[in-house]
Short mmCIF file of N, CA and C in Angstrom, two decimals:
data_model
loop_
_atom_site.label_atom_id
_atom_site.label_comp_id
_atom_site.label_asym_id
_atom_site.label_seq_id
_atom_site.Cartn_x
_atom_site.Cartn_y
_atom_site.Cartn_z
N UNK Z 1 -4.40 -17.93 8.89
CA UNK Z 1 -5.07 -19.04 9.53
C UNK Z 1 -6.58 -18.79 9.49
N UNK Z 2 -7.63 -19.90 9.09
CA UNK Z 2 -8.85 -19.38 8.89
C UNK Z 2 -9.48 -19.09 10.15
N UNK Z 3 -8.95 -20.15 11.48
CA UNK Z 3 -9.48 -19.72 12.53
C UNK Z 3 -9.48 -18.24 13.34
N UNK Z 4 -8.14 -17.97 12.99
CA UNK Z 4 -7.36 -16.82 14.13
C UNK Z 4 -7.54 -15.77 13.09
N UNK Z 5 -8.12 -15.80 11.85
CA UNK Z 5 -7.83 -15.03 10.93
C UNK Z 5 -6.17 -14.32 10.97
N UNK Z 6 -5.21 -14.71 11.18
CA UNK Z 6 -3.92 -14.32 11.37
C UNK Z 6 -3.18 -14.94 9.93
N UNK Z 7 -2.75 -13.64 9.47
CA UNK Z 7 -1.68 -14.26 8.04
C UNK Z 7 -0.76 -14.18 8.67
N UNK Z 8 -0.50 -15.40 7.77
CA UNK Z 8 0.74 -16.09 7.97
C UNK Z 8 2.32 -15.06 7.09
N UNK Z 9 1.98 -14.62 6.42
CA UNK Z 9 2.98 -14.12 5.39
C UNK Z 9 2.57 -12.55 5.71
N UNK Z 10 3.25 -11.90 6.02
CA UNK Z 10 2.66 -10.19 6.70
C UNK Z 10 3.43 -9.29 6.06
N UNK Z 11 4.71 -9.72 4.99
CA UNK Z 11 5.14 -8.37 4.36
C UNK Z 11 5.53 -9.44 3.11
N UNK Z 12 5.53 -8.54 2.07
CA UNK Z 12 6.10 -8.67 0.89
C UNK Z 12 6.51 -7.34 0.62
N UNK Z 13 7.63 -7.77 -0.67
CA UNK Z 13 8.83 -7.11 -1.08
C UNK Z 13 8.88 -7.25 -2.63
N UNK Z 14 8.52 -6.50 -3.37
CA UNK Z 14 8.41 -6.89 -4.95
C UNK Z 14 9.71 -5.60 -5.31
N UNK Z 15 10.51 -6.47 -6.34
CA UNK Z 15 11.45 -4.91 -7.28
C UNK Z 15 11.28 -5.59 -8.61
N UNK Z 16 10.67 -4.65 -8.98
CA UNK Z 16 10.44 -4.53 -10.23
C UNK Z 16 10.84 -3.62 -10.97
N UNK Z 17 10.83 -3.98 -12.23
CA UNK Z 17 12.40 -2.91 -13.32
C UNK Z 17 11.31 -1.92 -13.49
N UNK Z 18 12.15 -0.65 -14.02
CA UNK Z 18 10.95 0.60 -14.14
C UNK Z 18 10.12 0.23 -15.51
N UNK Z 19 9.20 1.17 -15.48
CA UNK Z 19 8.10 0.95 -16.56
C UNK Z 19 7.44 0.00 -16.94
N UNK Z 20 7.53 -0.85 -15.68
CA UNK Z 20 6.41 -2.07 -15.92
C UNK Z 20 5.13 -2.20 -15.06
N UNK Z 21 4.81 -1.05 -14.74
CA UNK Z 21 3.07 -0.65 -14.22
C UNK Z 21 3.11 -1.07 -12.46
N UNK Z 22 4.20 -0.40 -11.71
CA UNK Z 22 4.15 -1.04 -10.46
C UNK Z 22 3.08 -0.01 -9.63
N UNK Z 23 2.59 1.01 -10.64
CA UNK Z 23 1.92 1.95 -9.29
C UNK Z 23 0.09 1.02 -9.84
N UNK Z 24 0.11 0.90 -11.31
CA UNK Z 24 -1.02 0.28 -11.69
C UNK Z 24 -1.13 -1.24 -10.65
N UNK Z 25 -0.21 -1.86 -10.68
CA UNK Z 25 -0.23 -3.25 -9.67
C UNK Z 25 -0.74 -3.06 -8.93
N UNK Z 26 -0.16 -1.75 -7.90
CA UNK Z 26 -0.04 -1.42 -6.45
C UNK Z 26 -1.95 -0.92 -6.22
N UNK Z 27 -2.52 -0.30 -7.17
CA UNK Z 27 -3.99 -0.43 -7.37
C UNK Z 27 -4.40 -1.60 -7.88
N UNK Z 28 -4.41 -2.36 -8.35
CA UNK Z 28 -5.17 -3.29 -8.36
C UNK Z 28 -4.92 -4.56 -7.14
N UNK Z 29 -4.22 -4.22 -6.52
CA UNK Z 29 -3.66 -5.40 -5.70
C UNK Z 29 -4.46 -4.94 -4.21
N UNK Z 30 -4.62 -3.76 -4.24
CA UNK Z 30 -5.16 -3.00 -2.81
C UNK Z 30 -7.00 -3.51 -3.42
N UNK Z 31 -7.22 -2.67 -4.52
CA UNK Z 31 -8.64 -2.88 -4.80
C UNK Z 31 -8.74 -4.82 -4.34
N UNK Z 32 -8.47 -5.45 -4.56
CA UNK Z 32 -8.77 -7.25 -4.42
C UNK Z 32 -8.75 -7.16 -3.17
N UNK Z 33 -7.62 -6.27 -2.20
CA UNK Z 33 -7.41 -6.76 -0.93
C UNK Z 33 -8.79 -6.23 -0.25
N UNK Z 34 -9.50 -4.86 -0.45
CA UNK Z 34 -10.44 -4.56 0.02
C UNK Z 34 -11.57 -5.73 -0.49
N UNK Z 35 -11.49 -5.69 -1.89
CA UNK Z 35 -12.68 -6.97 -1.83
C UNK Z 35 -12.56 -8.31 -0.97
N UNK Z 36 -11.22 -8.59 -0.74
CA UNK Z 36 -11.27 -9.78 -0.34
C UNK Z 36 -11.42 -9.57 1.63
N UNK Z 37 -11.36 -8.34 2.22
CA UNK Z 37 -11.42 -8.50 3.34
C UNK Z 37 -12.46 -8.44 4.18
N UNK Z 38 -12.59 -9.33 4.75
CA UNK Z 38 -13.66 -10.10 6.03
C UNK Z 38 -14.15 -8.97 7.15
N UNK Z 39 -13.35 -7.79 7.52
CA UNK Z 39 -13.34 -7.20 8.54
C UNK Z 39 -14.09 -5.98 8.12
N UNK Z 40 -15.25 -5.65 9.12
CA UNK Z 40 -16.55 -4.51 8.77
C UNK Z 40 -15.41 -3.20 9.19
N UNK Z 41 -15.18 -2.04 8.02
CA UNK Z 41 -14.85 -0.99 8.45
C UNK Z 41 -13.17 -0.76 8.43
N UNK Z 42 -12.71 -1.89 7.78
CA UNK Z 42 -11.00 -2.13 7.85
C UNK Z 42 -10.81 -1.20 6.95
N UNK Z 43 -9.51 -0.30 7.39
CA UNK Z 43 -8.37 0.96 6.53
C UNK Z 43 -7.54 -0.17 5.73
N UNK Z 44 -7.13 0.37 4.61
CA UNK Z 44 -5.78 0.06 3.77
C UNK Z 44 -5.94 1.35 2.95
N UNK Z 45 -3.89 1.03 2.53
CA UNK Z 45 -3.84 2.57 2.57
C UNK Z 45 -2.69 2.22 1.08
N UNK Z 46 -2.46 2.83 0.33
CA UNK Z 46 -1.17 3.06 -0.68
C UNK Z 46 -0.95 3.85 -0.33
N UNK Z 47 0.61 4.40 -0.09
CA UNK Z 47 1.45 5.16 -0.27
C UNK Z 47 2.28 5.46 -0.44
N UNK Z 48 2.19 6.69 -1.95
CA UNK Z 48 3.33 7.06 -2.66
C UNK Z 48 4.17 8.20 -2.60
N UNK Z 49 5.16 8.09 -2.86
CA UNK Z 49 6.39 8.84 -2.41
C UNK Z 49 5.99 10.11 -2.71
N UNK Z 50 5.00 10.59 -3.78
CA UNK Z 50 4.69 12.03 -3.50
C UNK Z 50 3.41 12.03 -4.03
N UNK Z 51 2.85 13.46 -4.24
CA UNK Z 51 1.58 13.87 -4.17
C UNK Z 51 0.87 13.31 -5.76
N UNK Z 52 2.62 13.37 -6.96
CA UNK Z 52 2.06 12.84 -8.13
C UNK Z 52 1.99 11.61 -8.10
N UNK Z 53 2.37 10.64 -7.44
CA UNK Z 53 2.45 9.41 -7.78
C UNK Z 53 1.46 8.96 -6.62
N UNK Z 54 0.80 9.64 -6.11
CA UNK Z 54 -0.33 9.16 -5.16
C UNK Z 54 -1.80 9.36 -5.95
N UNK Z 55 -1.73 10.47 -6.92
CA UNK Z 55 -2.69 10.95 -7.48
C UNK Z 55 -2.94 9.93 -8.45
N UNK Z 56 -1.64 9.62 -8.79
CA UNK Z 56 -1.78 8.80 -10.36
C UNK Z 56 -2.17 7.19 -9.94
N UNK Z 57 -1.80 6.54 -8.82
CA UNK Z 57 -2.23 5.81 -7.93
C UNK Z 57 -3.84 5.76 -7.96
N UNK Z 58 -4.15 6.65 -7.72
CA UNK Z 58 -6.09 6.71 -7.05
C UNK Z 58 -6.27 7.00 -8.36
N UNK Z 59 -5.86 7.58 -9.54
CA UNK Z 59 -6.41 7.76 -10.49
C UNK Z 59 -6.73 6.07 -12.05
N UNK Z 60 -5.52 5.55 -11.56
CA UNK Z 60 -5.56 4.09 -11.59
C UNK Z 60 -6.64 3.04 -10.60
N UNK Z 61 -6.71 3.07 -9.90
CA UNK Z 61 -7.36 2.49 -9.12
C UNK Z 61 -8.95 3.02 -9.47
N UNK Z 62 -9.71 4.05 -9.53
CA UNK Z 62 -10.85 4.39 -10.13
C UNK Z 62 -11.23 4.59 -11.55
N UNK Z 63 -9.89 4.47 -12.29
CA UNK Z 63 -10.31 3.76 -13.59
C UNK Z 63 -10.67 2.62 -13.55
N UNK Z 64 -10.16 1.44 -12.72
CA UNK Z 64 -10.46 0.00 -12.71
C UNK Z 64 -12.01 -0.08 -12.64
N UNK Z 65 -11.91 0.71 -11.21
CA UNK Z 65 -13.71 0.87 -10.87
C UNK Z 65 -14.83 1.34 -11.57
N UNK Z 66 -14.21 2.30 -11.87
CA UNK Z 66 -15.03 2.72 -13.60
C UNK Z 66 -15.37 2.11 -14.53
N UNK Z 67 -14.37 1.04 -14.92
CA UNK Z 67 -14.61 0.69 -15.50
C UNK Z 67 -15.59 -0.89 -16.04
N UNK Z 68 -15.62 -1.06 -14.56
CA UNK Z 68 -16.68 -2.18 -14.40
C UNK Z 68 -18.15 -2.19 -13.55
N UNK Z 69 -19.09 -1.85 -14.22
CA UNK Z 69 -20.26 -2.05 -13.90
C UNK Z 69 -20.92 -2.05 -12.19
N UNK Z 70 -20.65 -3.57 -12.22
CA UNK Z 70 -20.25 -4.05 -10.67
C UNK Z 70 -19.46 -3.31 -9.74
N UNK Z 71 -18.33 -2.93 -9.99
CA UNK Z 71 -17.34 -2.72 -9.26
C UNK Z 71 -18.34 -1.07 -8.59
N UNK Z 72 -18.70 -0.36 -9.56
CA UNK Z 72 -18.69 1.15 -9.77
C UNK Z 72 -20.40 1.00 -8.77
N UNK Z 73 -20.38 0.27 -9.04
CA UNK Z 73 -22.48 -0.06 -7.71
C UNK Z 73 -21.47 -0.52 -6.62
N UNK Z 74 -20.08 -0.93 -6.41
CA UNK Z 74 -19.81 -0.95 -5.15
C UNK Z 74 -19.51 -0.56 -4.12
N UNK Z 75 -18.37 0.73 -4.93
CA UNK Z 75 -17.82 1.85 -4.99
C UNK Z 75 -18.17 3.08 -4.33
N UNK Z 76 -18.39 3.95 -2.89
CA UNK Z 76 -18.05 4.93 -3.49
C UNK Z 76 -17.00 5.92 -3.39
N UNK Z 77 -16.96 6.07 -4.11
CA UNK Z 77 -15.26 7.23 -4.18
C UNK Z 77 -15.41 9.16 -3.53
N UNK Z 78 -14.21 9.26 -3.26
CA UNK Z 78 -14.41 10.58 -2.78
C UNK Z 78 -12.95 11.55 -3.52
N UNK Z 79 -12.94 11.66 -4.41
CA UNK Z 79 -12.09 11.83 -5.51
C UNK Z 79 -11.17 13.19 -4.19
N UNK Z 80 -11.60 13.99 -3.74
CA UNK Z 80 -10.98 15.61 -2.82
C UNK Z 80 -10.44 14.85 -2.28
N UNK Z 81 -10.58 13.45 -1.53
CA UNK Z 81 -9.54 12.62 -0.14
C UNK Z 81 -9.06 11.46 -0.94
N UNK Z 82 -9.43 11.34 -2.05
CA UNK Z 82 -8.01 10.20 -2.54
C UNK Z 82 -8.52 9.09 -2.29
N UNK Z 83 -10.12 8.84 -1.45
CA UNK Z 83 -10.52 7.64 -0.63
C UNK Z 83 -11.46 6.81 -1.78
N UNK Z 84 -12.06 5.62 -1.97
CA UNK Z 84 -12.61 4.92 -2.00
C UNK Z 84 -13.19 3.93 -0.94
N UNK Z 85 -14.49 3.59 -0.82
CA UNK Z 85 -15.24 2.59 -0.02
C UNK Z 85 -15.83 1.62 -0.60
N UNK Z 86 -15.49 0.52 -0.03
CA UNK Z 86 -16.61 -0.76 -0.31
C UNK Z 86 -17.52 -0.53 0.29
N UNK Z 87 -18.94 -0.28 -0.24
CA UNK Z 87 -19.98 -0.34 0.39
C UNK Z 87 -20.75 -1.50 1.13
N UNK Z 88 -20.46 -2.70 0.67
CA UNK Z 88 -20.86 -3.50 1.73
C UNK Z 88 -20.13 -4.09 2.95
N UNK Z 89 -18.66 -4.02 3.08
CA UNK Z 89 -17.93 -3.68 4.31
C UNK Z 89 -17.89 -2.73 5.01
N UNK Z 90 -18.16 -1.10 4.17
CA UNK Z 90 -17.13 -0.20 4.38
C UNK Z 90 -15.93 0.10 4.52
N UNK Z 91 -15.27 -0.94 4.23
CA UNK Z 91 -13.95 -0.56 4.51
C UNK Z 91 -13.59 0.40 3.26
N UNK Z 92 -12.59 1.45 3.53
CA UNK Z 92 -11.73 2.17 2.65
C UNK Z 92 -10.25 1.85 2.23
N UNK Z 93 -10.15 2.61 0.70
CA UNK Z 93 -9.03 2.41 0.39
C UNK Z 93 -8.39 4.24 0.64
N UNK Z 94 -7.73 4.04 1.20
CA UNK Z 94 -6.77 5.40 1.08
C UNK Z 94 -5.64 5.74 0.37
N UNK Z 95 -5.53 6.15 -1.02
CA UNK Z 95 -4.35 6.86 -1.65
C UNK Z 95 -3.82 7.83 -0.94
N UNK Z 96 -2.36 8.02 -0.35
CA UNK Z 96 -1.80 9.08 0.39
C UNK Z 96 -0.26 9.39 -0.15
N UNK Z 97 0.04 10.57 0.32
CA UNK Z 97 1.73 10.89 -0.29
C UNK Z 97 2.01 10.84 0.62
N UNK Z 98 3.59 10.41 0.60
CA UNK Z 98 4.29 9.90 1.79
C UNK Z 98 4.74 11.27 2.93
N UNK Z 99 4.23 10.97 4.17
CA UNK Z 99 4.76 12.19 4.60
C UNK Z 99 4.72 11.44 6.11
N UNK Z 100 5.55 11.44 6.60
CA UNK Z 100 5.86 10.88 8.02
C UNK Z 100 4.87 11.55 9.34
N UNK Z 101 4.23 12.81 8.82
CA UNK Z 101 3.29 13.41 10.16
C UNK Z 101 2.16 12.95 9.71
N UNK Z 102 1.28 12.43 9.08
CA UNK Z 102 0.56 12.42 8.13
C UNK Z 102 0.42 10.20 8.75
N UNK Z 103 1.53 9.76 8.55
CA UNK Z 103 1.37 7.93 8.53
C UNK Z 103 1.79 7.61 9.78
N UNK Z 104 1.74 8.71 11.33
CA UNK Z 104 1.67 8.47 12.21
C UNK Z 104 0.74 8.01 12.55
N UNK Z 105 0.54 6.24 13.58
CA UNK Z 105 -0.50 6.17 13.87
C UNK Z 105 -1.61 5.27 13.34
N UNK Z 106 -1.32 5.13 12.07
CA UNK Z 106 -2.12 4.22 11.43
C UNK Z 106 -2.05 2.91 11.43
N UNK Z 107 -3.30 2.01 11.39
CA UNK Z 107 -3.47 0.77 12.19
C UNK Z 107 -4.07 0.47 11.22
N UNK Z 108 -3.45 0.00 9.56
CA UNK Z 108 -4.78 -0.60 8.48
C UNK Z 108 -4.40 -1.95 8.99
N UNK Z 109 -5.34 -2.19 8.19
CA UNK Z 109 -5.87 -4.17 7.55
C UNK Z 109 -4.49 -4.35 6.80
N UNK Z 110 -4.33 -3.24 5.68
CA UNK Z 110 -3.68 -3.26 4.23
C UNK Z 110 -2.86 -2.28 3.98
N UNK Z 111 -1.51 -2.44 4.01
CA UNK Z 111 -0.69 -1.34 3.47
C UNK Z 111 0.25 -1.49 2.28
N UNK Z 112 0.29 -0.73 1.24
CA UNK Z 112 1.49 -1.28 0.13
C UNK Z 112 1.97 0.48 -0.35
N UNK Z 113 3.28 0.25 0.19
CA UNK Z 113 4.21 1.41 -0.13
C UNK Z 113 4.60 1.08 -1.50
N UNK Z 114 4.39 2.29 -2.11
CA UNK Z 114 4.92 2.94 -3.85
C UNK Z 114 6.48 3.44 -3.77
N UNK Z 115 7.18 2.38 -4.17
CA UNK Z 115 8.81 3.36 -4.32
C UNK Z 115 9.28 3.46 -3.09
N UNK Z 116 9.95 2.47 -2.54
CA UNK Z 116 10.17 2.27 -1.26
C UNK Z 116 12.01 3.29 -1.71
N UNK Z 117 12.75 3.42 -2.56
CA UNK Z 117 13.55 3.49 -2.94
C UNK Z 117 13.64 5.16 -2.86
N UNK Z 118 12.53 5.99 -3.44
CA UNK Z 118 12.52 7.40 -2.74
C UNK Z 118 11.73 7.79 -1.86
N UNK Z 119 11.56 6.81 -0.93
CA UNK Z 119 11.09 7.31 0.85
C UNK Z 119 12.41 6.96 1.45
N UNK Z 120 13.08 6.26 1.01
CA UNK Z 120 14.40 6.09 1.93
C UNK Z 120 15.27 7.62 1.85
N UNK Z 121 14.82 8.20 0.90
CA UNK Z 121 15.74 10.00 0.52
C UNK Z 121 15.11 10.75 1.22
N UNK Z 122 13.66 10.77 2.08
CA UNK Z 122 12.70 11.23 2.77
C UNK Z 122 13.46 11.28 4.21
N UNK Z 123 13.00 12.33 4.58
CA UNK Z 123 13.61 12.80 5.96
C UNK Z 123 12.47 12.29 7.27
N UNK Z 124 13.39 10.88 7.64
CA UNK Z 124 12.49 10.53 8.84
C UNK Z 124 11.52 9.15 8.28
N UNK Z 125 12.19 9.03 6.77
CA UNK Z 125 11.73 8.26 6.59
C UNK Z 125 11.33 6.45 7.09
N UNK Z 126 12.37 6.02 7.17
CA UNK Z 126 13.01 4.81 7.83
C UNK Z 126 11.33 5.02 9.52
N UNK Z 127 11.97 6.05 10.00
CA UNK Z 127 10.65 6.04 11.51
C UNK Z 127 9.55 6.32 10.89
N UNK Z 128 8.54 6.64 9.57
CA UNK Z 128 7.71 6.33 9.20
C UNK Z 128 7.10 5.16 8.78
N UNK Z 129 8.54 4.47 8.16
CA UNK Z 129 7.85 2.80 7.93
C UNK Z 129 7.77 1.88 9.02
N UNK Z 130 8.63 2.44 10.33
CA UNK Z 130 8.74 1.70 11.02
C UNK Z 130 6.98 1.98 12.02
N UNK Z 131 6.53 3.26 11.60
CA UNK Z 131 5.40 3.42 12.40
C UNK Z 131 4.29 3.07 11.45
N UNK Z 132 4.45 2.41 10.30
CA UNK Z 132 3.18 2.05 9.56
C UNK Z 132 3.27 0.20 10.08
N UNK Z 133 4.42 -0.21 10.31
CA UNK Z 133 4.81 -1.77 10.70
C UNK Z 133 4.37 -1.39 11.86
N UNK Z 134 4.34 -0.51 12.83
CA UNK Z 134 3.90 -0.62 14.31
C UNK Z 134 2.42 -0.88 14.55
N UNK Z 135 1.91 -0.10 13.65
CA UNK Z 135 0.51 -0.35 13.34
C UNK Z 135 -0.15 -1.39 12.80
N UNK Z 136 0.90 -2.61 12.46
CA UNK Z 136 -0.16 -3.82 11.95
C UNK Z 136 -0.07 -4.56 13.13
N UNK Z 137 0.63 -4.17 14.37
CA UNK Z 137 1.09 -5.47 15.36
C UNK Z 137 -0.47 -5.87 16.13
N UNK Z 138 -1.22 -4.51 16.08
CA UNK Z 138 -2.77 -4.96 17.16
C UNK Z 138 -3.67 -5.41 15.79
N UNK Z 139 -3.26 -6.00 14.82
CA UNK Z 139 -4.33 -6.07 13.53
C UNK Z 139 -3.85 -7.55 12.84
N UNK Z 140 -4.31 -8.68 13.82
CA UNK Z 140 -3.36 -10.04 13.02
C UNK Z 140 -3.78 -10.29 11.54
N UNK Z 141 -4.24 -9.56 11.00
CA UNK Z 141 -4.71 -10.04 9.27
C UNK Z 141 -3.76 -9.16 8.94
N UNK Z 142 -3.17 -8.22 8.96
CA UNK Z 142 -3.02 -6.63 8.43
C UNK Z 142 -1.45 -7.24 7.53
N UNK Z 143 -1.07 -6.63 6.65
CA UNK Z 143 0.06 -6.70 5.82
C UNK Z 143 0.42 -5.72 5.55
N UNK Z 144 1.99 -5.73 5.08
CA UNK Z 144 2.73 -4.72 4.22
C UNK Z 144 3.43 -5.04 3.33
N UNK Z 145 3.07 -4.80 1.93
CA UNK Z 145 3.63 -4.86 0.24
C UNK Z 145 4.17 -3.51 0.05
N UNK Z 146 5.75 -3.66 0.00
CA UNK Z 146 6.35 -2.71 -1.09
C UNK Z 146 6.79 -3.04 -2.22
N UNK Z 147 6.33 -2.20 -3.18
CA UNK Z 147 7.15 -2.21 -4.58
C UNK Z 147 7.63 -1.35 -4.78
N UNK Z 148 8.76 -1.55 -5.45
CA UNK Z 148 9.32 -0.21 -5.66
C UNK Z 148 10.48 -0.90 -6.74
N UNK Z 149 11.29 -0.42 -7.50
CA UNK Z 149 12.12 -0.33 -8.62
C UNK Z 149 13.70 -0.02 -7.43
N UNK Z 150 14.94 -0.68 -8.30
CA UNK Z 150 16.20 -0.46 -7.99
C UNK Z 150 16.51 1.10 -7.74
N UNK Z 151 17.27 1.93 -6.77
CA UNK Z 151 17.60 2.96 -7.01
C UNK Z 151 18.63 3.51 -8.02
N UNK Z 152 18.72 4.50 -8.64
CA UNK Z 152 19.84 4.96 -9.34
C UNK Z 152 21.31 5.35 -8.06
N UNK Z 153 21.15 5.17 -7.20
CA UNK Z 153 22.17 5.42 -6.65
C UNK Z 153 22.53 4.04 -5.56
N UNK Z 154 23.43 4.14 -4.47
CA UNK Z 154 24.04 2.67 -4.16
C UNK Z 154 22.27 2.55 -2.88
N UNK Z 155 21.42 1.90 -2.87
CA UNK Z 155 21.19 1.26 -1.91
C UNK Z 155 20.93 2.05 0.19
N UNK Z 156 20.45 2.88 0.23
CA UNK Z 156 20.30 3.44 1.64
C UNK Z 156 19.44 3.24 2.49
N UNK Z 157 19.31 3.88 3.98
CA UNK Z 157 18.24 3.69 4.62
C UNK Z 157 17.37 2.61 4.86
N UNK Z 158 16.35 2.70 5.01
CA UNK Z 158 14.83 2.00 5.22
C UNK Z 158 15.06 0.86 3.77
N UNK Z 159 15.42 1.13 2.63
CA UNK Z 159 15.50 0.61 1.36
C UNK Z 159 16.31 -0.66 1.31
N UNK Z 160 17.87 -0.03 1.75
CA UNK Z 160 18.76 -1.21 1.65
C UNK Z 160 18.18 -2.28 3.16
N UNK Z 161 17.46 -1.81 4.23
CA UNK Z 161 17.32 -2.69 4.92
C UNK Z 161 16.49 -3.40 4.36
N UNK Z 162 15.17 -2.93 4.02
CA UNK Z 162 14.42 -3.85 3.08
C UNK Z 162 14.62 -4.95 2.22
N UNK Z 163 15.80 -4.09 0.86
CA UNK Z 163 15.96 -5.18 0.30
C UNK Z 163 17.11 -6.46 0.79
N UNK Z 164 18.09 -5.61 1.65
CA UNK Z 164 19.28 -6.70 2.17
C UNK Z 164 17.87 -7.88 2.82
N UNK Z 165 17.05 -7.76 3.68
CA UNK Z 165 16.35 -8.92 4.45
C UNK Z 165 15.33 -9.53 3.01
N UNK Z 166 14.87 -9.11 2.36
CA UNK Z 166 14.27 -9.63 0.74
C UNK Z 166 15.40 -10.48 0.61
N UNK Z 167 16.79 -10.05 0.19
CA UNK Z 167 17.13 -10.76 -0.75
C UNK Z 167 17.93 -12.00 0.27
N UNK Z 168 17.42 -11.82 1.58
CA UNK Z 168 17.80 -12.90 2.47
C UNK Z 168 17.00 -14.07 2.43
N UNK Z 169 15.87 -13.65 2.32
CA UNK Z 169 15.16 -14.54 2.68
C UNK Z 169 14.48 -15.65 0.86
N UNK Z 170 15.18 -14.71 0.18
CA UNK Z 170 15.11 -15.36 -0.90
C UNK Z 170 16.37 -16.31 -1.03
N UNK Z 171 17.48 -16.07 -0.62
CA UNK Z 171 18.55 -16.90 -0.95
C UNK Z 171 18.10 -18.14 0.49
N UNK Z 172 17.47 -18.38 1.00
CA UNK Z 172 16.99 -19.24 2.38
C UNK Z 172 17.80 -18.63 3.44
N UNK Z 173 18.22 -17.47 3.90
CA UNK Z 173 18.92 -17.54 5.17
C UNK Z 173 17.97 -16.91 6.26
#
């Protein structure tokens, strides 16, 4: 809403088949969200199921920046914390590996989980997502995007709840 600044749409749910660039998406979709956000000093955060796919995450995401002129005068990055800043908001982007002591607590603008499919195999996982969703409730702009790919095994945890209410709300119920 432009008044209340309150989105209307506060989680998305993408599955996408493997090898079609969902951690590259998952950076470029955070980089727009920082450009596009209104709020001086707002967190958003990616996070991937481990330390490689968080790395490779921020390492995507500062190629983008790199690679454009503009972007890289906007930029600045702190490659040791995984962080990037918009300099004329400040707000940051945070690349992080999933670790439940670690995503206690956090209150971004912007969140999009990498591989929602192996944080559900994560111990404690399920009460980590539920404490990254706790954290958008005092933040009415704030969202949560997971992507993540089908599991090789049947469907568990935090995952199958995810996708069972996805694929609810896609069939209209």
């Amino acid at each position: 809403c432009p008044v209340t600044k309150a989105r209307a749409i506060r989680e998305l749910f993408c599955l996408v088949p493997k090898k079609n660039g969902k951690t590259t998406l998952a950076a470029a979709l955070m980089i727009t969200a920082v450009l596009m956000n209104e709020r001086p000093r707002a967190s958003f955060i990616v996070v991937g199921p481990t330390v490689e796919a968080a790395n490779l995450a921020f390492a995507q995401a500062l190629g983008m920046i790199q690679l454009d002129p503009w972007l890289e005068q906007q930029f600045h990055y702190q490659e040791h914390k995984r962080t990037l800043t918009f300099r004329p908001s400040r707000a940051t982007l945070v690349i992080k590996s999933f670790d439940p002591k670690t995503l206690t607590g956090t209150k971004a603008a912007g969140i999009l989980v990498d591989e929602e499919h192996v944080v559900a195999e994560i111990t404690n996982g399920d009460r980590a997502m539920g404490q990254l969703r706790g954290g958008m409730i005092s933040q009415p702009e704030a969202f949560l995007d997971i992507i993540t790919t089908q599991s090789e095994r049947p469907p568990k945890g935090v995952f199958k709840t995810d996708l069972q209410k996805a694929r609810a709300v896609r069939d209209g119920k």
